[in-house]
Short mmCIF file of C-alpha atoms in Angstrom, two decimals:
data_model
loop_
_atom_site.label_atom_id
_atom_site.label_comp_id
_atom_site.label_asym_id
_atom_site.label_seq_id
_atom_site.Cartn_x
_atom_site.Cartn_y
_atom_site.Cartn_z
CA UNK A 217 -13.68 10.05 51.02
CA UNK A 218 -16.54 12.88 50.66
CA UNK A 219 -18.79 9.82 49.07
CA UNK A 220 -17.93 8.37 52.57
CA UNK A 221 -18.61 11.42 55.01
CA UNK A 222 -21.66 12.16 53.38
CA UNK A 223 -22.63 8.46 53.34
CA UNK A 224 -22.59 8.69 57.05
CA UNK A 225 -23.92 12.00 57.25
CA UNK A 226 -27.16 10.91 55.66
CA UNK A 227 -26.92 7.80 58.46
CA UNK A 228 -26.21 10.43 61.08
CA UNK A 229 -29.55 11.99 60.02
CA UNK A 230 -31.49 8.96 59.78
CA UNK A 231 -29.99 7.43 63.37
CA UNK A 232 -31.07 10.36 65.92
CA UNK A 233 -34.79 9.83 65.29
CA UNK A 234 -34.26 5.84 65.05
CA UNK A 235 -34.76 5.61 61.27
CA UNK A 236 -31.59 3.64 60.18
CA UNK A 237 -31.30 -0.05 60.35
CA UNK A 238 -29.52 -1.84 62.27
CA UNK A 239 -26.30 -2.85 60.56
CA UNK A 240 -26.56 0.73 59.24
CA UNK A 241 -26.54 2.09 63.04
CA UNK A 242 -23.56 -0.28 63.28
CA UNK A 243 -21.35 1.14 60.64
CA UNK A 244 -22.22 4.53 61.53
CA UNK A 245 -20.68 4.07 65.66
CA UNK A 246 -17.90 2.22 64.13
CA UNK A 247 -17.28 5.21 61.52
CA UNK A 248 -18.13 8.15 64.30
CA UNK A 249 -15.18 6.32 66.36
CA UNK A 250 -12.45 7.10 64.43
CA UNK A 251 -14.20 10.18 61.94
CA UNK A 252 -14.38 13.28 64.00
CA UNK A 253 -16.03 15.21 61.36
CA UNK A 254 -18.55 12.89 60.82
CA UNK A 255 -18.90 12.52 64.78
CA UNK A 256 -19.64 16.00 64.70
CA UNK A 257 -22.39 16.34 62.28
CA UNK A 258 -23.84 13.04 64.45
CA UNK A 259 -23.49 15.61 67.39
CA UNK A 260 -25.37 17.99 65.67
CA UNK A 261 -28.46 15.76 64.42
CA UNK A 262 -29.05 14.71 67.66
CA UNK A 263 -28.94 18.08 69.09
CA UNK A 264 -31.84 18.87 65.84
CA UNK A 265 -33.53 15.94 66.73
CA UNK A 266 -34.15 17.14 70.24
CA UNK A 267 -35.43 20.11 68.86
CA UNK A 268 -38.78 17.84 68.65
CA UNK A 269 -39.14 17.64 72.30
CA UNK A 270 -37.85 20.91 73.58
CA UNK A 271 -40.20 22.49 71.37
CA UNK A 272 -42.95 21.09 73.21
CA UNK A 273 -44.74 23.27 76.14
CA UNK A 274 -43.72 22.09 79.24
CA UNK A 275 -46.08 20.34 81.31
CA UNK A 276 -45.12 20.12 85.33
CA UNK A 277 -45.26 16.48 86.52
CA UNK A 278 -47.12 15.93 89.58
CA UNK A 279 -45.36 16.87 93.30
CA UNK A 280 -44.95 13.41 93.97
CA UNK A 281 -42.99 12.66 91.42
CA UNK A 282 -40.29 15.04 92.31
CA UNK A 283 -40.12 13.36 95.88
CA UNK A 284 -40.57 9.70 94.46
CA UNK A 285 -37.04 10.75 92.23
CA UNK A 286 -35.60 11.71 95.32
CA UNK A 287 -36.08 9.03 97.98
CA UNK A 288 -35.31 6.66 94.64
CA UNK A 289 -31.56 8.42 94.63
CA UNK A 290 -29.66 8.51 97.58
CA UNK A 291 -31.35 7.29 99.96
CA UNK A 292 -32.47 4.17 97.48
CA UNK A 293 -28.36 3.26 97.38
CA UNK A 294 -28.73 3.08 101.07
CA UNK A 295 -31.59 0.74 100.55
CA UNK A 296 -30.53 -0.89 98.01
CA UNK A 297 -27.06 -1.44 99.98
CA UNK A 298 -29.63 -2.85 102.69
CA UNK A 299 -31.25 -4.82 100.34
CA UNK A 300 -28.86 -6.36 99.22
CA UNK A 301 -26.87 -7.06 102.76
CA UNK A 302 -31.05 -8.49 104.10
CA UNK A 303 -30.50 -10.95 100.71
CA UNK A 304 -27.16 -11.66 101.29
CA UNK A 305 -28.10 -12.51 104.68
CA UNK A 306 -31.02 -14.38 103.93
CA UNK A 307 -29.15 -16.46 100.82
CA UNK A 308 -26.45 -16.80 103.65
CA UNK A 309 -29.39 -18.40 105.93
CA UNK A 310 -30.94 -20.38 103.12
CA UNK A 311 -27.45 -21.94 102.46
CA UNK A 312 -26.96 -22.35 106.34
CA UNK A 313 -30.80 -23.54 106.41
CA UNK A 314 -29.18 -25.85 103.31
CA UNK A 315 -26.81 -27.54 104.99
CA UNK A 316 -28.36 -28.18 108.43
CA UNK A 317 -31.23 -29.73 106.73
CA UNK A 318 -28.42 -32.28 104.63
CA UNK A 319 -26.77 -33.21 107.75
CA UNK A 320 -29.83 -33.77 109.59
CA UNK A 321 -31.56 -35.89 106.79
CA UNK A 322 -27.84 -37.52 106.51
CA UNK A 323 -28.20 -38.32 110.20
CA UNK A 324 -31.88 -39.29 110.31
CA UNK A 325 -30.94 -42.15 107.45
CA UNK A 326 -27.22 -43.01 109.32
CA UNK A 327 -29.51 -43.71 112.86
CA UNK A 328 -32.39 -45.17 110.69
CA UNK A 329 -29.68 -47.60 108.72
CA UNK A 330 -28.13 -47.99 111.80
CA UNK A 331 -30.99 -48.97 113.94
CA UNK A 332 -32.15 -50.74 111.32
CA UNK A 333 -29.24 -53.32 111.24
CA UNK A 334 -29.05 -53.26 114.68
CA UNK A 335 -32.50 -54.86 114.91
CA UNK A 336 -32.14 -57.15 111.94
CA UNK A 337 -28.84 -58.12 114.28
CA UNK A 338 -31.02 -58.53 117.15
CA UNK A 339 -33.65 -60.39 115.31
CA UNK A 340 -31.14 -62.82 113.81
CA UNK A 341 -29.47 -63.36 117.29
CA UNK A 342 -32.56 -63.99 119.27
CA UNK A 343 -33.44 -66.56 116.06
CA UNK A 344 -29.98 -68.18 116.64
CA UNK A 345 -31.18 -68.06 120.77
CA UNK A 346 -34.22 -69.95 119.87
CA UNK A 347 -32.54 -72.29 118.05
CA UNK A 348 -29.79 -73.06 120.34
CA UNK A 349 -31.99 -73.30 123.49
CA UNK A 350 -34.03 -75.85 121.80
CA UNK A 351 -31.26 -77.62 120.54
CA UNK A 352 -29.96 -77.75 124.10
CA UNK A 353 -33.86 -78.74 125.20
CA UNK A 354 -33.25 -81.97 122.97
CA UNK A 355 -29.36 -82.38 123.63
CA UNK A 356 -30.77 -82.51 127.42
CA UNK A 357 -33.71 -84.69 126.87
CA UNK A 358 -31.19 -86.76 124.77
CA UNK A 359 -28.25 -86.66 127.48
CA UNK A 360 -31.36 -87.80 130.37
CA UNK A 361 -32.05 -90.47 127.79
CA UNK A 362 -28.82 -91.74 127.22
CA UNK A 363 -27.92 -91.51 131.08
CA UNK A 364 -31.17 -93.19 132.03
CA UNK A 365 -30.31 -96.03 129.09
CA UNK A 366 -26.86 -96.29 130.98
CA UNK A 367 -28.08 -96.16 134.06
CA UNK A 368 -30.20 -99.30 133.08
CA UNK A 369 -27.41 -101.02 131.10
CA UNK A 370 -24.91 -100.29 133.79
CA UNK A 371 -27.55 -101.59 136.89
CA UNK A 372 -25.87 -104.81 139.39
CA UNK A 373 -29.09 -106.42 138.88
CA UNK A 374 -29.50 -105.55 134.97
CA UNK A 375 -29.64 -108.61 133.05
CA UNK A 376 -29.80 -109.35 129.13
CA UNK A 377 -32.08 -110.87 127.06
CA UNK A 378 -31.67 -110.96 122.82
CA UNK A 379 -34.16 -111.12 119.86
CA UNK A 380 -33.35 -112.81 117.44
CA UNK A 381 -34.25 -112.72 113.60
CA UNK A 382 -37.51 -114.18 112.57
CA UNK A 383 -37.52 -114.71 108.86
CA UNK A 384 -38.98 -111.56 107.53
CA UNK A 385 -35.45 -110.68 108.48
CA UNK A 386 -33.61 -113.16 109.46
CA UNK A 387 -30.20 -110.69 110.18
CA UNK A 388 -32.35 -108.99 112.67
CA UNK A 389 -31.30 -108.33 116.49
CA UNK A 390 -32.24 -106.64 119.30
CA UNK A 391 -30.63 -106.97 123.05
CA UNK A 392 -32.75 -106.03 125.86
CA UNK A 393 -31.14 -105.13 129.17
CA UNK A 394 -33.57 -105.47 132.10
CA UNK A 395 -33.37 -103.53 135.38
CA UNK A 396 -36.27 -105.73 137.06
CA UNK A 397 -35.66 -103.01 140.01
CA UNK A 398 -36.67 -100.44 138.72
CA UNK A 399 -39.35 -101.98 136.25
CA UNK A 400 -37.32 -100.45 132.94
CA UNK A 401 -35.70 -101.73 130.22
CA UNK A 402 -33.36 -100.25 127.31
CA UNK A 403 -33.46 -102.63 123.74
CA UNK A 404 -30.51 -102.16 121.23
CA UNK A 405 -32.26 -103.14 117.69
CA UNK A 406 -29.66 -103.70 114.60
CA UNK A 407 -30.14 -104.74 111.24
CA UNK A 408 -33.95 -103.90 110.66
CA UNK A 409 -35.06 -103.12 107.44
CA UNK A 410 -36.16 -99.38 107.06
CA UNK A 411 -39.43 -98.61 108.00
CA UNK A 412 -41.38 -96.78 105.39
CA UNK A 413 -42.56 -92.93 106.01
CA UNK A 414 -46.03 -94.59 107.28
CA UNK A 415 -44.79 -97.06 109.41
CA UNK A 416 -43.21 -97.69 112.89
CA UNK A 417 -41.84 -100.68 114.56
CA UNK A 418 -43.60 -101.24 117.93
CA UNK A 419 -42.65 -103.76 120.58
CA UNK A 420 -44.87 -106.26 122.48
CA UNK A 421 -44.64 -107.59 125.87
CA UNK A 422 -46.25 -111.00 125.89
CA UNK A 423 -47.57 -111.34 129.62
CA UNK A 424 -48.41 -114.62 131.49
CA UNK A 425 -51.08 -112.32 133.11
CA UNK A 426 -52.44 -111.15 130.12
CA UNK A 427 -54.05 -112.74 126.68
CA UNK A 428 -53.36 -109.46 125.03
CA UNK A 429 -49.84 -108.30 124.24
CA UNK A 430 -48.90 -105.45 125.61
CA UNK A 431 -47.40 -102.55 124.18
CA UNK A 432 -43.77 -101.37 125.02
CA UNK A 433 -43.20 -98.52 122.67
CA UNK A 434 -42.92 -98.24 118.85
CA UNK A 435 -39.98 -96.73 117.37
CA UNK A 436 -38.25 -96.18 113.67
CA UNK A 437 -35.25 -97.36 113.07
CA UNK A 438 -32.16 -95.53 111.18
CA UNK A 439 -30.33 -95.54 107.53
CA UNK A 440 -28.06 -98.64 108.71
CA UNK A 441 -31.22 -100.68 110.50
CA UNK A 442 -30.31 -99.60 114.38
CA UNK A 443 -32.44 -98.43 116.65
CA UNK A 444 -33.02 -98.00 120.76
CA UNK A 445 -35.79 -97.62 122.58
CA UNK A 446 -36.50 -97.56 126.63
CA UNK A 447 -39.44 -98.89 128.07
CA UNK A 448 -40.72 -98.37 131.29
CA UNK A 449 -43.27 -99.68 133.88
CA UNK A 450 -42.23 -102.85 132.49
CA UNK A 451 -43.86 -105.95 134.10
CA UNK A 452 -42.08 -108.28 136.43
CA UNK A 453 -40.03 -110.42 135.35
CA UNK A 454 -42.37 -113.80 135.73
CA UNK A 455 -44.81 -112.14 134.04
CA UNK A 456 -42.72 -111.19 131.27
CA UNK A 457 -43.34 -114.37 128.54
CA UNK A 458 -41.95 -113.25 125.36
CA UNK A 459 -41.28 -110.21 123.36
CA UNK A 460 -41.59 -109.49 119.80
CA UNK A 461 -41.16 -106.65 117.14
CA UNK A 462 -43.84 -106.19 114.24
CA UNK A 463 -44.35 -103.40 111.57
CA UNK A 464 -47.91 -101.69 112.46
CA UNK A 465 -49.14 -97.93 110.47
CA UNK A 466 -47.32 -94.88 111.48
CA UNK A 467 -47.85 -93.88 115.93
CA UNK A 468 -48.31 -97.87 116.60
CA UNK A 469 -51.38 -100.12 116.80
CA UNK A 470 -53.02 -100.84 120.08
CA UNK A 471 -52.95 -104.38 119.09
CA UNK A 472 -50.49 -106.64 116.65
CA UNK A 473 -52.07 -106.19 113.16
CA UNK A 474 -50.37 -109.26 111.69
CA UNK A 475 -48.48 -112.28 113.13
CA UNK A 476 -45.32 -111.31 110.84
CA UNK A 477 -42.42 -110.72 113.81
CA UNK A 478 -39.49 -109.30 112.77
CA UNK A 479 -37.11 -110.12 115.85
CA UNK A 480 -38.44 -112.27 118.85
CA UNK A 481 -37.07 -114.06 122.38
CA UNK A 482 -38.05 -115.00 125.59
CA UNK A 483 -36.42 -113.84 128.98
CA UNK B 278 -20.62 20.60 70.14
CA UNK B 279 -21.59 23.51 72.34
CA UNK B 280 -25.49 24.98 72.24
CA UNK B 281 -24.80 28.86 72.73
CA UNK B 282 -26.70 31.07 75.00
CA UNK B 283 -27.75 28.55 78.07
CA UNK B 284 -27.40 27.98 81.90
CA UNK B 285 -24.48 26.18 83.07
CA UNK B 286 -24.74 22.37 83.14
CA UNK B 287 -25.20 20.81 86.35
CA UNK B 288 -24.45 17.35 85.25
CA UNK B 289 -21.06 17.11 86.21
CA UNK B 290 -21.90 18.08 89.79
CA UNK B 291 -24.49 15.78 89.51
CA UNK B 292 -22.06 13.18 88.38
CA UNK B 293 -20.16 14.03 92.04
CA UNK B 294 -22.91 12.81 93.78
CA UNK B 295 -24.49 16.16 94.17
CA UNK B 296 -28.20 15.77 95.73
CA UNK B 297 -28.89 19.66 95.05
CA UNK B 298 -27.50 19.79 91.30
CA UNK B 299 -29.72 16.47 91.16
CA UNK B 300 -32.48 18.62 92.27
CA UNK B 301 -31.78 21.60 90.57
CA UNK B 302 -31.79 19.48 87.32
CA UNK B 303 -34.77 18.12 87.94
CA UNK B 304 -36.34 21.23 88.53
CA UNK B 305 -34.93 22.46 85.51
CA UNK B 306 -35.92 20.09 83.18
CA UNK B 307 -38.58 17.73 83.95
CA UNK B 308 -41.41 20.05 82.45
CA UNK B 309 -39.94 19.29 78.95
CA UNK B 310 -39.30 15.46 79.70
CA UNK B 311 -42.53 14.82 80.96
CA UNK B 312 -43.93 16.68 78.17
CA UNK B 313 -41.89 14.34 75.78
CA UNK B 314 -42.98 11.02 77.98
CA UNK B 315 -46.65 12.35 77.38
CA UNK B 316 -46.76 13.24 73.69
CA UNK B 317 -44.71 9.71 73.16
CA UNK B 318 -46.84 7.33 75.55
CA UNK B 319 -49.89 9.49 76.08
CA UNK B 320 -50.48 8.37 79.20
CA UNK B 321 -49.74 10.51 82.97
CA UNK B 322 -48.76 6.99 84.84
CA UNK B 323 -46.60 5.71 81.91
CA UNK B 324 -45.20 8.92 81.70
CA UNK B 325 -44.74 9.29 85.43
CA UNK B 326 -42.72 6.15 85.60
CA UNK B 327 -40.85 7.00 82.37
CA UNK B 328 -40.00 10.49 84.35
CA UNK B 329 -38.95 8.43 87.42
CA UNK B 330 -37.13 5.71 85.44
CA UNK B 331 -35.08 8.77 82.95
CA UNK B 332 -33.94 10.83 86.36
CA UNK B 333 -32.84 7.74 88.06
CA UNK B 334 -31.18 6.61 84.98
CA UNK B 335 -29.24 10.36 84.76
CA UNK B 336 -28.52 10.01 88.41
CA UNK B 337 -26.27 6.93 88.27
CA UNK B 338 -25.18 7.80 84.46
CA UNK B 339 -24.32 11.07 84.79
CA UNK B 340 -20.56 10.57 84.41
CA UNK B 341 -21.39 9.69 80.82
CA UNK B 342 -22.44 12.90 79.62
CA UNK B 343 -19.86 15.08 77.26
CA UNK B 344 -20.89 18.90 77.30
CA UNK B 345 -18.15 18.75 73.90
CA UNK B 346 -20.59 16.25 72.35
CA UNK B 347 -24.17 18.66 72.71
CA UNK B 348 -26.07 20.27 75.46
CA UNK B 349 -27.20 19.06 78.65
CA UNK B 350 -31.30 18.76 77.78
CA UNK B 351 -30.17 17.22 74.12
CA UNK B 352 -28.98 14.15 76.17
CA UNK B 353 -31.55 14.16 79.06
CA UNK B 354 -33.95 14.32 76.31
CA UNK B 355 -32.39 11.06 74.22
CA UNK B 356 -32.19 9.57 77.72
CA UNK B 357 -36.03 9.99 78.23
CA UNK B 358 -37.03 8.97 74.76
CA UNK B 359 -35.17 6.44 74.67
CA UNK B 360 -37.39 5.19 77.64
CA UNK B 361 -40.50 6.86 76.25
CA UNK B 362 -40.02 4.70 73.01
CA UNK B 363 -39.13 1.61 74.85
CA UNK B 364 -42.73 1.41 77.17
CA UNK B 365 -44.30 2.52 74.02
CA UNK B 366 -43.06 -0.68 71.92
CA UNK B 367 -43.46 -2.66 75.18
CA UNK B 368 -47.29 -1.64 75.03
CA UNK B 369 -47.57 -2.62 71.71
CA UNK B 370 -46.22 -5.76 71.78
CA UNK B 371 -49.12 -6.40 74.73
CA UNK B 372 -51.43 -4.71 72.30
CA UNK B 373 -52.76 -2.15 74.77
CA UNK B 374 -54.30 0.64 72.73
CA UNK B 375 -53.04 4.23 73.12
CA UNK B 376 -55.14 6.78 74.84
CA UNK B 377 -55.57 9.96 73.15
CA UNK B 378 -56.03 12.05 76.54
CA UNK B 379 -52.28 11.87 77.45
CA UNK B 380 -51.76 13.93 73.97
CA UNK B 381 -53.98 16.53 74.94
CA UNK B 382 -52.85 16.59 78.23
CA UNK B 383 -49.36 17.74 76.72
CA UNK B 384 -50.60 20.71 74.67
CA UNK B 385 -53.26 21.79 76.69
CA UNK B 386 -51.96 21.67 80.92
CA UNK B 387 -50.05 24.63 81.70
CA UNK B 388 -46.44 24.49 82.55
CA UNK B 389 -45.85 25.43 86.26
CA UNK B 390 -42.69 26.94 86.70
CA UNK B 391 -40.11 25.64 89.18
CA UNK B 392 -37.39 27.28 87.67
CA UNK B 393 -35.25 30.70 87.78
CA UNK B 394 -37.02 33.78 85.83
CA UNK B 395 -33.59 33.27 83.75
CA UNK B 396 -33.88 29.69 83.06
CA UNK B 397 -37.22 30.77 82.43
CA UNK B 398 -36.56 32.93 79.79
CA UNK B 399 -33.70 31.15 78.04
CA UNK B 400 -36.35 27.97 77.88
CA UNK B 401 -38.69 30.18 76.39
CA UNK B 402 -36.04 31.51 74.03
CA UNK B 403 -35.41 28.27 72.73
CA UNK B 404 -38.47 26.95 72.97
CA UNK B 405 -39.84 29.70 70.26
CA UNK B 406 -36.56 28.86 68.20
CA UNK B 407 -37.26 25.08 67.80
CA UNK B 408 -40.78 25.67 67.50
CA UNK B 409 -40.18 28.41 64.33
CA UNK B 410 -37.42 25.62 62.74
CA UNK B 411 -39.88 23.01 62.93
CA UNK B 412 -42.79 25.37 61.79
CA UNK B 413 -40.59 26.32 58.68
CA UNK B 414 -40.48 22.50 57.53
CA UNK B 415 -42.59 21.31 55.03
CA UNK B 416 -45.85 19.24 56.26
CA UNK B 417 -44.79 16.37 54.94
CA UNK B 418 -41.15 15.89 56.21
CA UNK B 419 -41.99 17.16 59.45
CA UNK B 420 -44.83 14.61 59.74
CA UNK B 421 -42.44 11.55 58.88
CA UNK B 422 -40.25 12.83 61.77
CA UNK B 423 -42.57 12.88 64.23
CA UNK B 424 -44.03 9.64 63.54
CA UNK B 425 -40.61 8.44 63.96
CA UNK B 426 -39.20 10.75 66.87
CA UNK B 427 -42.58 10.44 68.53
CA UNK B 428 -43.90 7.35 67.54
CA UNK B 429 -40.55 5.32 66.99
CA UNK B 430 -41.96 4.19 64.17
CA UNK B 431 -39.10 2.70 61.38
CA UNK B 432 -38.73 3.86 57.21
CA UNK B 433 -41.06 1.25 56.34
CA UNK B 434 -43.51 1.63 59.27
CA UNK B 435 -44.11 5.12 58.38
CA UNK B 436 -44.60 4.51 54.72
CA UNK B 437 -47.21 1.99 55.49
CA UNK B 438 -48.81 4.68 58.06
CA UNK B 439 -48.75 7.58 55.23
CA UNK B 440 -49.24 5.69 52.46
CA UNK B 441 -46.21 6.68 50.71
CA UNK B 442 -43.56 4.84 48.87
CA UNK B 443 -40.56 3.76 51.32
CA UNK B 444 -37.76 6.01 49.16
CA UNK B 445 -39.97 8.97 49.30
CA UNK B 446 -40.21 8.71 53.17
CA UNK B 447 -36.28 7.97 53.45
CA UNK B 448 -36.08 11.87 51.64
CA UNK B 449 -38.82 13.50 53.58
CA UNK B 450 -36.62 12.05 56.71
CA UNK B 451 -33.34 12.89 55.14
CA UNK B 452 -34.21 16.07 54.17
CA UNK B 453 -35.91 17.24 57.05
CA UNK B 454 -33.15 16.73 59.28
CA UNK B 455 -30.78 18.36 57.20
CA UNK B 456 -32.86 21.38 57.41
CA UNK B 457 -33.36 21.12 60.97
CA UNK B 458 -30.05 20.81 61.66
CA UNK B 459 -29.40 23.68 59.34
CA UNK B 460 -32.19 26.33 60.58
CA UNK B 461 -31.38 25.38 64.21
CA UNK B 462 -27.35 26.49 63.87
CA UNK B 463 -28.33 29.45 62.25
CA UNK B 464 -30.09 30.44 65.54
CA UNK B 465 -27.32 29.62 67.81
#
């Protein structure tokens, strides 16, 4: 036990000036804790040790520094009180600041999003407009069309001619209603062959008037071999000798290129 | 631990908040600290701001202090060391080189009293004490405590510094406190 207390008396001696080591200084406060003898002889190193300083001659520190130590005390808790209320405040308005900026960012991208859809919605119904109106555009040329082929069909004084197969293609028809009248005409074609991609059918009017024959419209026929076509301004009816159907290059020819008739008749 | 002949202490009035104590304290002991923060950093401003840093320090730690455990400069003083030898490692570590004026400062600048012709003369009383205790050590031991109560300098750093082997400076140290220690309760 006396190895001990003066074990830690020589550490006592050593710590007050900052000699010992480290895990020395850390048995020592562990020992000092609990040894009141040895705490004692600590006491009275470190009361030695400050012998160093107090032997010293005093030197007076400037004015200022007195007044600097005392605005630093009380008052300083009352600024530092203030201080710390201003950053409170300010970390309050930073988070506030925080926030405002999220849900306006949060509400910038919601509108933009928003108004974003909205005109892709737009865009995609006026595209849908477009395409409806012109699908109505040909529904209505097509519904004029059919009524005008009716109306022609349907005349009192409408009268019916056929063409029949020539043999290029022999299964061939056509029926030609004739409103002398009204100078028109509406042909029914079935069983044509297809037309290629660079081809159309085009019909002549074979005139007594005329050497020439005289074009009445070229058409293309469908899948199954029907097709219709109206003509108009067509010749009267004395004057009217024949008509016939050849394949010419794609828009019609103003003139038959070949003799090769695929349906013919007379009136 | 109790140090004898000396005014009463003021920390625990101090430690009630008391602005006057506060100032009384200061008034009563900064000559010595600053002294201390000069001969350790030997520089006024460090020393200044060590001064500033050790009373503001006291001021919110003066509940700490035990008048059963030493006297009330012994712990100021540790307090202000402790700070002293802090800035001074701190400086080293950015390599700034010491100035020699601060040191002369310390011995040379008269101290301007601020304190009671008693206070006064106790100071003086134990000033001449310490001073005759450390005066009665042998060169050598009381050179390897000041390089380490001044300095902060460890065992080994003051061996290098002296040139002596590192047991040899673990006696000077040993023994010189033990004597300090010694001379200093025979003058209580």
């Amino acid at each position: 036990m006396m190895i001990a207390h003066e074990t830690f008396d020589a550490l006592a001696a050593l710590d007050v000036i900052g000699t010992a080591s480290g895990e020395e200084h850390r048995a020592l406060d562990g020992h000092i804790a609990v040894c009141e003898e040895c705490r004692r002889a600590y006491d009275d190193y470190a009361e030695a040790a400050s012998s160093f300083a107090r032997g010293l001659v005093p030197v007076a520190p400037p004015a200022k520094i007195r007044g600097a130590v005392m605005d630093g005390v009380e008052p300083g808790v009352e600024v530092e009180e203030e201080e710390t209320a201003e950053r409170r405040r300010l970390a309050d308005a930073r988070w506030w600041l925080g926030i405002a900026a999220t849900v306006f960012v949060a509400l910038w991208i919601w509108r933009e999003v928003g108004m974003r859809a909205a005109r892709e919605h737009i865009a995609s119904r006026d595209a849908e407009i477009a395409t409806l109106t012109e699908q109505n555009t040909l529904l209505t040329q097509r519904n004029e069309k059919l009524r005008n082929e009716l109306a022609t069909v349907a005349a009192a004084g409408t009268r019916m001619m056929s063409l029949t197969g020539q043999p290029i293609a022999p299964s061939a028809s056509g029926r030609v209603f004739v409103d002398s009248a009204r100078h028109r005409a509406f042909v029914i074609f079935a069983n044509l062959p297809a037309n290629g991609e660079d081809k159309s059918y085009q019909l002549w009017i074979l005139r007594a008037s005329q050497p020439k024959p005289q074009s009445a419209g070229v058409f293309d026929v469908s899948p199954n071999g029907t097709a219709t076509l109206s003509v108009e301004n067509l010749p009267a009816d004395n004057d009217v000798k024949s008509m016939a159907v050849t394949l010419e290059p794609k828009g019609g020819a103003a003139e038959p290129g070949n003799a090769s008739y695929y349906v013919a008749g007379k009136p | 631990m109790t140090t004898g002949i000396g005014p009463s202490s003021l920390l625990p009035a101090v430690a009630q908040g008391d602005l006057t104590a506060f100032e009384a304290l200061y008034d009563r002991h900064s000559g010595v600290l600053y002294a201390l923060l000069l001969r350790i950093l030997s520089s006024p401003e460090d020393a200044q701001e060590a001064l500033q840093e050790t009373f503001l320090k006291v001021w919110s730690n003066a509940a700490a202090f035990d008048p059963s455990r030493g006297s009330e400069i012994a712990w100021l003083i540790a307090i202000a060391r402790s700070r002293g030898i802090d800035r001074l490692r701190s400086r080293r570590v950015r390599g700034e080189r010491e100035n020699e004026a601060g040191r002369e400062i310390s011995t040379r600048t008269g101290f301007v009293e601020s304190t009671t012709g008693a206070d006064h003369a106790i100071a003086s009383q134990q000033r001449i004490a310490v001073r005759t205790a450390l005066d009665e050590l042998p060169p050598a031991q009381r050179i390897a405590l000041e390089l380490a109560y001044f300095e902060g300098l460890s065992q080994s750093e003051i061996a290098e510094r002296t040139g002596e082997p590192l047991g040899t400076v673990k006696t000077r140290v040993l023994l010189g406190m033990k004597k300090l220690r010694e001379r200093l309760q025979s003058y209580r």
